[in-house]
Amino acid sequence: MDLAKLVGGKEGRKLLQQAFERAILRIVDKNGDWPVLMLWGWLENRHLMRVIETWAVVLWDEGKTEDALEIFRRLFHVNPDDNQGARHSILALRLGLGTDWFKLFEVTDGPMAGQAIDVIATGKWFDENMRKFSDEFDWWPEALKKLGYTD
């Protein structure tokens, strides 16, 4: 959902920024702090998480990589299961890639050619490169363990 492209230019960007700001107001407490957890599994969270992620991509496209990184980091921390793939965006940003990083993993053969990414190749890429950025990812295994996802 890229409103900037769908609606067009500045108007679309403005609508998306407003949606982002409204989503943030829905999730932060009176001190402006994000929740400790905001799991994708709760359907009530998904529309908020989607617009927050989309705004981060807009910022990334505009070259505001530190702002985008901060949003992706927050999304990742509140949803360690990371159904959205915020960890992949964090890694791509840290590696200096653009918002089209996923094209490296697009399926090129068969009925899903150009319509899907190779999740095995993406996972391998992540596993091989995440170690370069322990400051971003060292907390993650313990968070998954606390949520009961791993032993």
CSV table of N, CA and C in Angstrom, one decimal:
chain,number,residue,atom,x,y,z
A,1,MET,N,0.8,-1.2,0.0
A,1,MET,CA,0.0,0.0,0.0
A,1,MET,C,0.9,1.2,0.0
A,2,ASP,N,1.2,1.7,-1.1
A,2,ASP,CA,2.0,3.0,-1.2
A,2,ASP,C,1.1,4.1,-1.7
A,3,LEU,N,0.5,4.8,-0.7
A,3,LEU,CA,-0.5,5.9,-1.1
A,3,LEU,C,0.2,6.9,-1.9
A,4,ALA,N,1.5,7.2,-1.7
A,4,ALA,CA,2.2,8.2,-2.5
A,4,ALA,C,2.1,7.8,-4.0
A,5,LYS,N,2.2,6.6,-4.3
A,5,LYS,CA,2.1,6.1,-5.7
A,5,LYS,C,0.7,6.0,-6.1
A,6,LEU,N,-0.2,5.5,-5.3
A,6,LEU,CA,-1.6,5.2,-5.6
A,6,LEU,C,-2.3,6.5,-5.8
A,7,VAL,N,-2.2,7.5,-4.9
A,7,VAL,CA,-2.9,8.7,-5.0
A,7,VAL,C,-2.1,9.7,-5.8
A,8,GLY,N,-0.8,9.6,-5.7
A,8,GLY,CA,0.1,10.5,-6.4
A,8,GLY,C,0.8,11.5,-5.6
A,9,GLY,N,2.1,11.5,-5.7
A,9,GLY,CA,3.0,12.5,-5.2
A,9,GLY,C,2.8,12.9,-3.8
A,10,LYS,N,2.8,14.3,-3.7
A,10,LYS,CA,2.7,14.9,-2.3
A,10,LYS,C,1.4,14.6,-1.6
A,11,GLU,N,0.3,14.5,-2.3
A,11,GLU,CA,-0.9,14.2,-1.6
A,11,GLU,C,-0.9,12.8,-1.0
A,12,GLY,N,-0.4,11.8,-1.8
A,12,GLY,CA,-0.4,10.5,-1.3
A,12,GLY,C,0.6,10.4,-0.1
A,13,ARG,N,1.7,11.1,-0.2
A,13,ARG,CA,2.7,11.0,0.9
A,13,ARG,C,2.1,11.7,2.1
A,14,LYS,N,1.4,12.8,2.0
A,14,LYS,CA,0.7,13.4,3.1
A,14,LYS,C,-0.3,12.5,3.8
A,15,LEU,N,-1.1,11.8,3.0
A,15,LEU,CA,-2.1,10.9,3.5
A,15,LEU,C,-1.4,9.7,4.3
A,16,LEU,N,-0.3,9.2,3.7
A,16,LEU,CA,0.4,8.2,4.4
A,16,LEU,C,1.1,8.7,5.7
A,17,GLN,N,1.6,9.8,5.7
A,17,GLN,CA,2.2,10.4,6.9
A,17,GLN,C,1.1,10.6,8.0
A,18,GLN,N,-0.1,11.0,7.6
A,18,GLN,CA,-1.1,11.2,8.6
A,18,GLN,C,-1.6,9.8,9.1
A,19,ALA,N,-1.6,8.8,8.2
A,19,ALA,CA,-2.0,7.5,8.7
A,19,ALA,C,-1.0,6.9,9.7
A,20,PHE,N,0.3,7.2,9.4
A,20,PHE,CA,1.4,6.8,10.3
A,20,PHE,C,1.3,7.5,11.6
A,21,GLU,N,1.1,8.8,11.6
A,21,GLU,CA,0.9,9.5,12.9
A,21,GLU,C,-0.2,9.0,13.7
A,22,ARG,N,-1.3,8.7,13.0
A,22,ARG,CA,-2.5,8.2,13.7
A,22,ARG,C,-2.3,6.9,14.3
A,23,ALA,N,-1.6,6.0,13.6
A,23,ALA,CA,-1.2,4.7,14.1
A,23,ALA,C,-0.3,4.8,15.3
A,24,ILE,N,0.6,5.7,15.3
A,24,ILE,CA,1.5,5.8,16.4
A,24,ILE,C,0.7,6.3,17.6
A,25,LEU,N,-0.2,7.2,17.4
A,25,LEU,CA,-1.0,7.7,18.5
A,25,LEU,C,-1.8,6.6,19.2
A,26,ARG,N,-2.2,5.6,18.3
A,26,ARG,CA,-3.0,4.5,18.8
A,26,ARG,C,-2.2,3.5,19.7
A,27,ILE,N,-0.9,3.5,19.5
A,27,ILE,CA,-0.1,2.4,20.1
A,27,ILE,C,0.7,2.9,21.3
A,28,VAL,N,1.1,4.2,21.3
A,28,VAL,CA,2.0,4.7,22.3
A,28,VAL,C,1.2,5.0,23.6
A,29,ASP,N,1.9,5.0,24.7
A,29,ASP,CA,1.3,5.4,26.0
A,29,ASP,C,1.4,6.9,26.2
A,30,LYS,N,0.9,7.4,27.3
A,30,LYS,CA,0.9,8.9,27.5
A,30,LYS,C,2.3,9.5,27.5
A,31,ASN,N,3.3,8.7,27.7
A,31,ASN,CA,4.7,9.2,27.7
A,31,ASN,C,5.3,9.1,26.3
A,32,GLY,N,4.6,8.5,25.3
A,32,GLY,CA,5.1,8.4,24.0
A,32,GLY,C,5.8,7.1,23.7
A,33,ASP,N,5.8,6.2,24.7
A,33,ASP,CA,6.5,4.9,24.6
A,33,ASP,C,5.7,3.9,23.9
A,34,TRP,N,6.4,3.1,23.0
A,34,TRP,CA,5.8,2.0,22.3
A,34,TRP,C,5.5,0.9,23.3
A,35,PRO,N,4.5,0.0,23.0
A,35,PRO,CA,4.2,-1.1,23.8
A,35,PRO,C,5.4,-2.1,23.9
A,36,VAL,N,5.5,-2.9,24.9
A,36,VAL,CA,6.5,-3.9,25.0
A,36,VAL,C,6.3,-5.0,24.0
A,37,LEU,N,5.1,-5.4,23.8
A,37,LEU,CA,4.8,-6.3,22.7
A,37,LEU,C,3.6,-5.8,21.9
A,38,MET,N,3.6,-6.1,20.6
A,38,MET,CA,2.5,-5.7,19.7
A,38,MET,C,2.6,-6.8,18.6
A,39,LEU,N,2.0,-7.9,19.0
A,39,LEU,CA,2.2,-9.1,18.1
A,39,LEU,C,1.3,-9.1,16.9
A,40,TRP,N,1.8,-9.5,15.8
A,40,TRP,CA,1.1,-9.6,14.5
A,40,TRP,C,-0.1,-10.5,14.6
A,41,GLY,N,0.1,-11.5,15.5
A,41,GLY,CA,-1.0,-12.5,15.7
A,41,GLY,C,-2.3,-11.9,16.1
A,42,TRP,N,-2.3,-10.7,16.7
A,42,TRP,CA,-3.5,-10.0,17.1
A,42,TRP,C,-4.0,-9.2,15.8
A,43,LEU,N,-5.1,-9.7,15.2
A,43,LEU,CA,-5.5,-9.0,14.0
A,43,LEU,C,-5.7,-7.5,14.2
A,44,GLU,N,-6.1,-7.1,15.4
A,44,GLU,CA,-6.3,-5.7,15.6
A,44,GLU,C,-5.0,-4.8,15.5
A,45,ASN,N,-3.9,-5.5,15.5
A,45,ASN,CA,-2.6,-4.8,15.3
A,45,ASN,C,-2.1,-4.6,13.9
A,46,ARG,N,-2.6,-5.5,13.0
A,46,ARG,CA,-2.0,-5.6,11.7
A,46,ARG,C,-2.1,-4.3,10.8
A,47,HIS,N,-3.3,-3.7,10.8
A,47,HIS,CA,-3.4,-2.5,10.0
A,47,HIS,C,-2.5,-1.4,10.5
A,48,LEU,N,-2.3,-1.3,11.8
A,48,LEU,CA,-1.4,-0.3,12.4
A,48,LEU,C,0.1,-0.7,12.0
A,49,MET,N,0.4,-1.9,12.1
A,49,MET,CA,1.8,-2.3,11.8
A,49,MET,C,2.1,-2.2,10.3
A,50,ARG,N,1.1,-2.4,9.5
A,50,ARG,CA,1.3,-2.3,8.1
A,50,ARG,C,1.6,-0.8,7.7
A,51,VAL,N,0.8,0.1,8.2
A,51,VAL,CA,1.0,1.5,7.9
A,51,VAL,C,2.3,2.0,8.5
A,52,ILE,N,2.7,1.6,9.6
A,52,ILE,CA,4.0,2.0,10.2
A,52,ILE,C,5.1,1.5,9.3
A,53,GLU,N,5.1,0.2,8.9
A,53,GLU,CA,6.1,-0.3,8.0
A,53,GLU,C,6.1,0.4,6.7
A,54,THR,N,5.0,0.7,6.1
A,54,THR,CA,4.9,1.4,4.9
A,54,THR,C,5.6,2.8,5.0
A,55,TRP,N,5.3,3.5,6.1
A,55,TRP,CA,6.0,4.8,6.3
A,55,TRP,C,7.5,4.7,6.3
A,56,ALA,N,8.0,3.6,7.0
A,56,ALA,CA,9.4,3.4,7.1
A,56,ALA,C,10.0,3.2,5.7
A,57,VAL,N,9.3,2.5,4.8
A,57,VAL,CA,9.7,2.3,3.5
A,57,VAL,C,9.8,3.6,2.7
A,58,VAL,N,8.8,4.5,2.9
A,58,VAL,CA,8.8,5.8,2.3
A,58,VAL,C,10.0,6.6,2.7
A,59,LEU,N,10.3,6.6,4.0
A,59,LEU,CA,11.5,7.3,4.5
A,59,LEU,C,12.7,6.7,3.9
A,60,TRP,N,12.8,5.4,3.8
A,60,TRP,CA,14.0,4.7,3.2
A,60,TRP,C,14.2,5.2,1.8
A,61,ASP,N,13.1,5.2,1.0
A,61,ASP,CA,13.1,5.6,-0.4
A,61,ASP,C,13.6,7.0,-0.5
A,62,GLU,N,13.3,7.9,0.5
A,62,GLU,CA,13.7,9.3,0.5
A,62,GLU,C,15.1,9.5,1.0
A,63,GLY,N,15.8,8.4,1.3
A,63,GLY,CA,17.1,8.5,1.8
A,63,GLY,C,17.2,8.8,3.3
A,64,LYS,N,16.1,8.8,4.0
A,64,LYS,CA,16.1,9.0,5.5
A,64,LYS,C,16.3,7.7,6.2
A,65,THR,N,17.5,7.1,6.0
A,65,THR,CA,17.7,5.7,6.4
A,65,THR,C,17.7,5.6,7.9
A,66,GLU,N,18.2,6.5,8.7
A,66,GLU,CA,18.2,6.4,10.1
A,66,GLU,C,16.8,6.4,10.7
A,67,ASP,N,16.0,7.3,10.1
A,67,ASP,CA,14.6,7.3,10.6
A,67,ASP,C,13.9,6.0,10.3
A,68,ALA,N,14.1,5.5,9.1
A,68,ALA,CA,13.5,4.2,8.7
A,68,ALA,C,14.0,3.1,9.6
A,69,LEU,N,15.3,3.1,9.8
A,69,LEU,CA,15.9,2.0,10.7
A,69,LEU,C,15.3,2.0,12.1
A,70,GLU,N,15.1,3.2,12.6
A,70,GLU,CA,14.5,3.3,13.9
A,70,GLU,C,13.1,2.7,14.0
A,71,ILE,N,12.3,3.0,12.9
A,71,ILE,CA,10.9,2.4,12.9
A,71,ILE,C,11.0,0.9,12.7
A,72,PHE,N,11.8,0.4,11.8
A,72,PHE,CA,12.0,-1.1,11.6
A,72,PHE,C,12.4,-1.7,12.9
A,73,ARG,N,13.4,-1.1,13.6
A,73,ARG,CA,13.9,-1.7,14.9
A,73,ARG,C,12.7,-1.8,15.9
A,74,ARG,N,11.9,-0.7,16.0
A,74,ARG,CA,10.8,-0.8,16.9
A,74,ARG,C,9.8,-1.9,16.6
A,75,LEU,N,9.5,-2.0,15.3
A,75,LEU,CA,8.6,-3.0,14.8
A,75,LEU,C,9.1,-4.4,15.2
A,76,PHE,N,10.4,-4.6,15.0
A,76,PHE,CA,11.0,-5.9,15.2
A,76,PHE,C,11.0,-6.2,16.7
A,77,HIS,N,11.3,-5.2,17.6
A,77,HIS,CA,11.3,-5.4,19.0
A,77,HIS,C,9.9,-5.7,19.6
A,78,VAL,N,8.9,-5.1,19.1
A,78,VAL,CA,7.6,-5.3,19.6
A,78,VAL,C,6.9,-6.6,19.1
A,79,ASN,N,7.5,-7.1,18.0
A,79,ASN,CA,6.9,-8.3,17.4
A,79,ASN,C,8.1,-9.2,17.0
A,80,PRO,N,8.7,-9.9,18.0
A,80,PRO,CA,9.9,-10.7,17.7
A,80,PRO,C,9.7,-11.8,16.8
A,81,ASP,N,8.4,-12.3,16.7
A,81,ASP,CA,8.1,-13.3,15.7
A,81,ASP,C,8.3,-12.8,14.3
A,82,ASP,N,8.3,-11.5,14.1
A,82,ASP,CA,8.6,-10.8,12.9
A,82,ASP,C,7.9,-11.3,11.6
A,83,ASN,N,6.6,-11.4,11.7
A,83,ASN,CA,5.9,-11.8,10.5
A,83,ASN,C,6.0,-10.9,9.4
A,84,GLN,N,6.3,-9.6,9.7
A,84,GLN,CA,6.4,-8.6,8.6
A,84,GLN,C,7.8,-8.6,8.0
A,85,GLY,N,8.8,-9.2,8.6
A,85,GLY,CA,10.1,-9.2,8.0
A,85,GLY,C,10.9,-8.0,8.3
A,86,ALA,N,10.6,-7.3,9.4
A,86,ALA,CA,11.4,-6.1,9.7
A,86,ALA,C,12.8,-6.3,9.9
A,87,ARG,N,13.2,-7.6,10.3
A,87,ARG,CA,14.6,-7.9,10.5
A,87,ARG,C,15.3,-7.9,9.1
A,88,HIS,N,14.6,-8.3,8.1
A,88,HIS,CA,15.2,-8.3,6.7
A,88,HIS,C,15.5,-6.8,6.3
A,89,SER,N,14.5,-6.0,6.6
A,89,SER,CA,14.7,-4.5,6.2
A,89,SER,C,15.8,-3.9,7.0
A,90,ILE,N,15.9,-4.3,8.3
A,90,ILE,CA,17.0,-3.7,9.1
A,90,ILE,C,18.4,-4.2,8.5
A,91,LEU,N,18.5,-5.5,8.1
A,91,LEU,CA,19.7,-6.0,7.6
A,91,LEU,C,20.0,-5.3,6.2
A,92,ALA,N,19.0,-5.2,5.4
A,92,ALA,CA,19.2,-4.6,4.1
A,92,ALA,C,19.7,-3.1,4.2
A,93,LEU,N,19.1,-2.4,5.1
A,93,LEU,CA,19.5,-1.0,5.4
A,93,LEU,C,20.9,-1.0,5.9
A,94,ARG,N,21.3,-1.9,6.8
A,94,ARG,CA,22.6,-1.9,7.4
A,94,ARG,C,23.7,-2.3,6.3
A,95,LEU,N,23.2,-3.1,5.3
A,95,LEU,CA,24.1,-3.5,4.3
A,95,LEU,C,24.2,-2.4,3.1
A,96,GLY,N,23.4,-1.4,3.3
A,96,GLY,CA,23.4,-0.3,2.3
A,96,GLY,C,22.6,-0.6,1.1
A,97,LEU,N,21.6,-1.5,1.2
A,97,LEU,CA,20.8,-1.8,0.1
A,97,LEU,C,19.6,-0.9,0.0
A,98,GLY,N,18.9,-0.9,-1.1
A,98,GLY,CA,17.7,-0.1,-1.3
A,98,GLY,C,16.4,-0.8,-0.9
A,99,THR,N,15.3,-0.2,-1.1
A,99,THR,CA,14.0,-0.8,-0.8
A,99,THR,C,13.7,-2.0,-1.7
A,100,ASP,N,14.4,-2.1,-2.8
A,100,ASP,CA,14.2,-3.2,-3.7
A,100,ASP,C,15.1,-4.4,-3.4
A,101,TRP,N,15.6,-4.4,-2.2
A,101,TRP,CA,16.6,-5.5,-1.9
A,101,TRP,C,16.0,-6.9,-2.1
A,102,PHE,N,14.7,-7.1,-1.9
A,102,PHE,CA,14.1,-8.4,-2.1
A,102,PHE,C,14.1,-8.9,-3.5
A,103,LYS,N,14.4,-8.0,-4.5
A,103,LYS,CA,14.5,-8.5,-5.9
A,103,LYS,C,15.7,-9.5,-6.1
A,104,LEU,N,16.6,-9.4,-5.1
A,104,LEU,CA,17.7,-10.4,-5.2
A,104,LEU,C,17.2,-11.8,-5.0
A,105,PHE,N,16.0,-12.0,-4.4
A,105,PHE,CA,15.5,-13.3,-4.1
A,105,PHE,C,14.2,-13.6,-4.8
A,106,GLU,N,13.9,-12.8,-5.9
A,106,GLU,CA,12.6,-13.1,-6.6
A,106,GLU,C,12.7,-14.5,-7.3
A,107,VAL,N,11.6,-15.2,-7.3
A,107,VAL,CA,11.5,-16.4,-8.0
A,107,VAL,C,11.5,-16.1,-9.5
A,108,THR,N,12.4,-16.8,-10.2
A,108,THR,CA,12.5,-16.4,-11.7
A,108,THR,C,11.9,-17.5,-12.6
A,109,ASP,N,11.7,-18.7,-12.0
A,109,ASP,CA,11.2,-19.8,-12.8
A,109,ASP,C,9.8,-20.3,-12.3
A,110,GLY,N,9.1,-20.9,-13.2
A,110,GLY,CA,7.8,-21.6,-12.8
A,110,GLY,C,6.7,-20.6,-12.6
A,111,PRO,N,5.5,-21.1,-12.1
A,111,PRO,CA,4.3,-20.3,-12.1
A,111,PRO,C,4.4,-19.1,-11.1
A,112,MET,N,5.3,-19.1,-10.2
A,112,MET,CA,5.4,-18.0,-9.3
A,112,MET,C,6.5,-17.0,-9.7
A,113,ALA,N,7.0,-17.1,-10.9
A,113,ALA,CA,8.1,-16.2,-11.4
A,113,ALA,C,7.6,-14.8,-11.3
A,114,GLY,N,8.4,-13.9,-10.7
A,114,GLY,CA,8.1,-12.5,-10.5
A,114,GLY,C,7.1,-12.2,-9.6
A,115,GLN,N,6.5,-13.2,-8.9
A,115,GLN,CA,5.4,-12.9,-7.9
A,115,GLN,C,5.7,-13.3,-6.5
A,116,ALA,N,6.9,-13.9,-6.3
A,116,ALA,CA,7.2,-14.4,-4.9
A,116,ALA,C,8.7,-14.3,-4.7
A,117,ILE,N,9.1,-14.4,-3.5
A,117,ILE,CA,10.6,-14.4,-3.2
A,117,ILE,C,10.9,-15.8,-2.7
A,118,ASP,N,12.1,-16.2,-2.9
A,118,ASP,CA,12.6,-17.5,-2.4
A,118,ASP,C,12.9,-17.4,-0.9
A,119,VAL,N,12.0,-17.9,-0.1
A,119,VAL,CA,12.2,-17.7,1.3
A,119,VAL,C,13.4,-18.5,1.9
A,120,ILE,N,13.8,-19.6,1.2
A,120,ILE,CA,15.0,-20.3,1.7
A,120,ILE,C,16.2,-19.5,1.4
A,121,ALA,N,16.3,-18.9,0.2
A,121,ALA,CA,17.5,-18.1,-0.1
A,121,ALA,C,17.5,-16.8,0.8
A,122,THR,N,16.3,-16.3,1.0
A,122,THR,CA,16.3,-15.1,1.9
A,122,THR,C,16.7,-15.4,3.3
A,123,GLY,N,16.3,-16.5,3.8
A,123,GLY,CA,16.7,-17.0,5.1
A,123,GLY,C,18.2,-17.2,5.2
A,124,LYS,N,18.7,-17.8,4.2
A,124,LYS,CA,20.2,-18.1,4.1
A,124,LYS,C,20.9,-16.8,4.1
A,125,TRP,N,20.5,-15.8,3.3
A,125,TRP,CA,21.1,-14.5,3.2
A,125,TRP,C,21.1,-13.8,4.6
A,126,PHE,N,19.9,-13.9,5.3
A,126,PHE,CA,19.8,-13.3,6.6
A,126,PHE,C,20.8,-13.9,7.6
A,127,ASP,N,20.8,-15.3,7.6
A,127,ASP,CA,21.6,-16.0,8.6
A,127,ASP,C,23.1,-15.7,8.4
A,128,GLU,N,23.5,-15.6,7.1
A,128,GLU,CA,24.9,-15.4,6.8
A,128,GLU,C,25.3,-13.9,7.1
A,129,ASN,N,24.4,-13.0,7.0
A,129,ASN,CA,24.8,-11.6,7.2
A,129,ASN,C,24.4,-11.0,8.5
A,130,MET,N,23.5,-11.6,9.3
A,130,MET,CA,23.1,-11.0,10.5
A,130,MET,C,24.2,-10.9,11.5
A,131,ARG,N,25.2,-11.8,11.4
A,131,ARG,CA,26.3,-11.8,12.4
A,131,ARG,C,27.2,-10.6,12.3
A,132,LYS,N,27.1,-9.9,11.1
A,132,LYS,CA,27.9,-8.7,11.0
A,132,LYS,C,27.3,-7.6,11.8
A,133,PHE,N,26.1,-7.7,12.3
A,133,PHE,CA,25.4,-6.7,13.0
A,133,PHE,C,24.8,-7.2,14.3
A,134,SER,N,25.7,-7.7,15.2
A,134,SER,CA,25.2,-8.3,16.4
A,134,SER,C,24.5,-7.3,17.3
A,135,ASP,N,24.8,-6.0,17.1
A,135,ASP,CA,24.1,-5.0,17.9
A,135,ASP,C,22.6,-4.9,17.5
A,136,GLU,N,22.3,-5.4,16.4
A,136,GLU,CA,20.9,-5.4,15.9
A,136,GLU,C,20.1,-6.7,16.3
A,137,PHE,N,20.9,-7.8,16.3
A,137,PHE,CA,20.2,-9.1,16.4
A,137,PHE,C,20.5,-10.0,17.5
A,138,ASP,N,21.4,-9.7,18.4
A,138,ASP,CA,21.8,-10.6,19.5
A,138,ASP,C,20.7,-10.8,20.5
A,139,TRP,N,19.8,-9.8,20.7
A,139,TRP,CA,18.7,-9.9,21.6
A,139,TRP,C,17.6,-10.9,21.2
A,140,TRP,N,17.6,-11.2,19.9
A,140,TRP,CA,16.4,-11.8,19.2
A,140,TRP,C,16.2,-13.3,19.7
A,141,PRO,N,17.2,-14.2,19.7
A,141,PRO,CA,17.0,-15.5,20.2
A,141,PRO,C,16.4,-15.6,21.6
A,142,GLU,N,16.9,-14.8,22.5
A,142,GLU,CA,16.3,-14.8,23.8
A,142,GLU,C,14.9,-14.4,23.8
A,143,ALA,N,14.5,-13.4,23.0
A,143,ALA,CA,13.2,-12.9,23.0
A,143,ALA,C,12.2,-14.0,22.4
A,144,LEU,N,12.7,-14.7,21.4
A,144,LEU,CA,11.9,-15.8,20.9
A,144,LEU,C,11.7,-16.9,22.0
A,145,LYS,N,12.7,-17.2,22.7
A,145,LYS,CA,12.7,-18.2,23.8
A,145,LYS,C,11.7,-17.8,24.9
A,146,LYS,N,11.7,-16.5,25.2
A,146,LYS,CA,10.7,-16.0,26.3
A,146,LYS,C,9.3,-16.1,25.8
A,147,LEU,N,9.1,-16.0,24.5
A,147,LEU,CA,7.7,-16.1,23.9
A,147,LEU,C,7.3,-17.6,23.7
A,148,GLY,N,8.3,-18.5,23.9
A,148,GLY,CA,8.0,-19.9,23.8
A,148,GLY,C,8.1,-20.5,22.4
A,149,TYR,N,8.8,-19.7,21.5
A,149,TYR,CA,9.0,-20.1,20.1
A,149,TYR,C,10.2,-21.1,20.0
A,150,THR,N,11.1,-21.0,20.9
A,150,THR,CA,12.3,-21.9,20.8
A,150,THR,C,12.6,-22.5,22.2
A,151,ASP,N,13.5,-23.5,22.2
A,151,ASP,CA,13.8,-24.1,23.5
A,151,ASP,C,14.9,-23.3,24.2
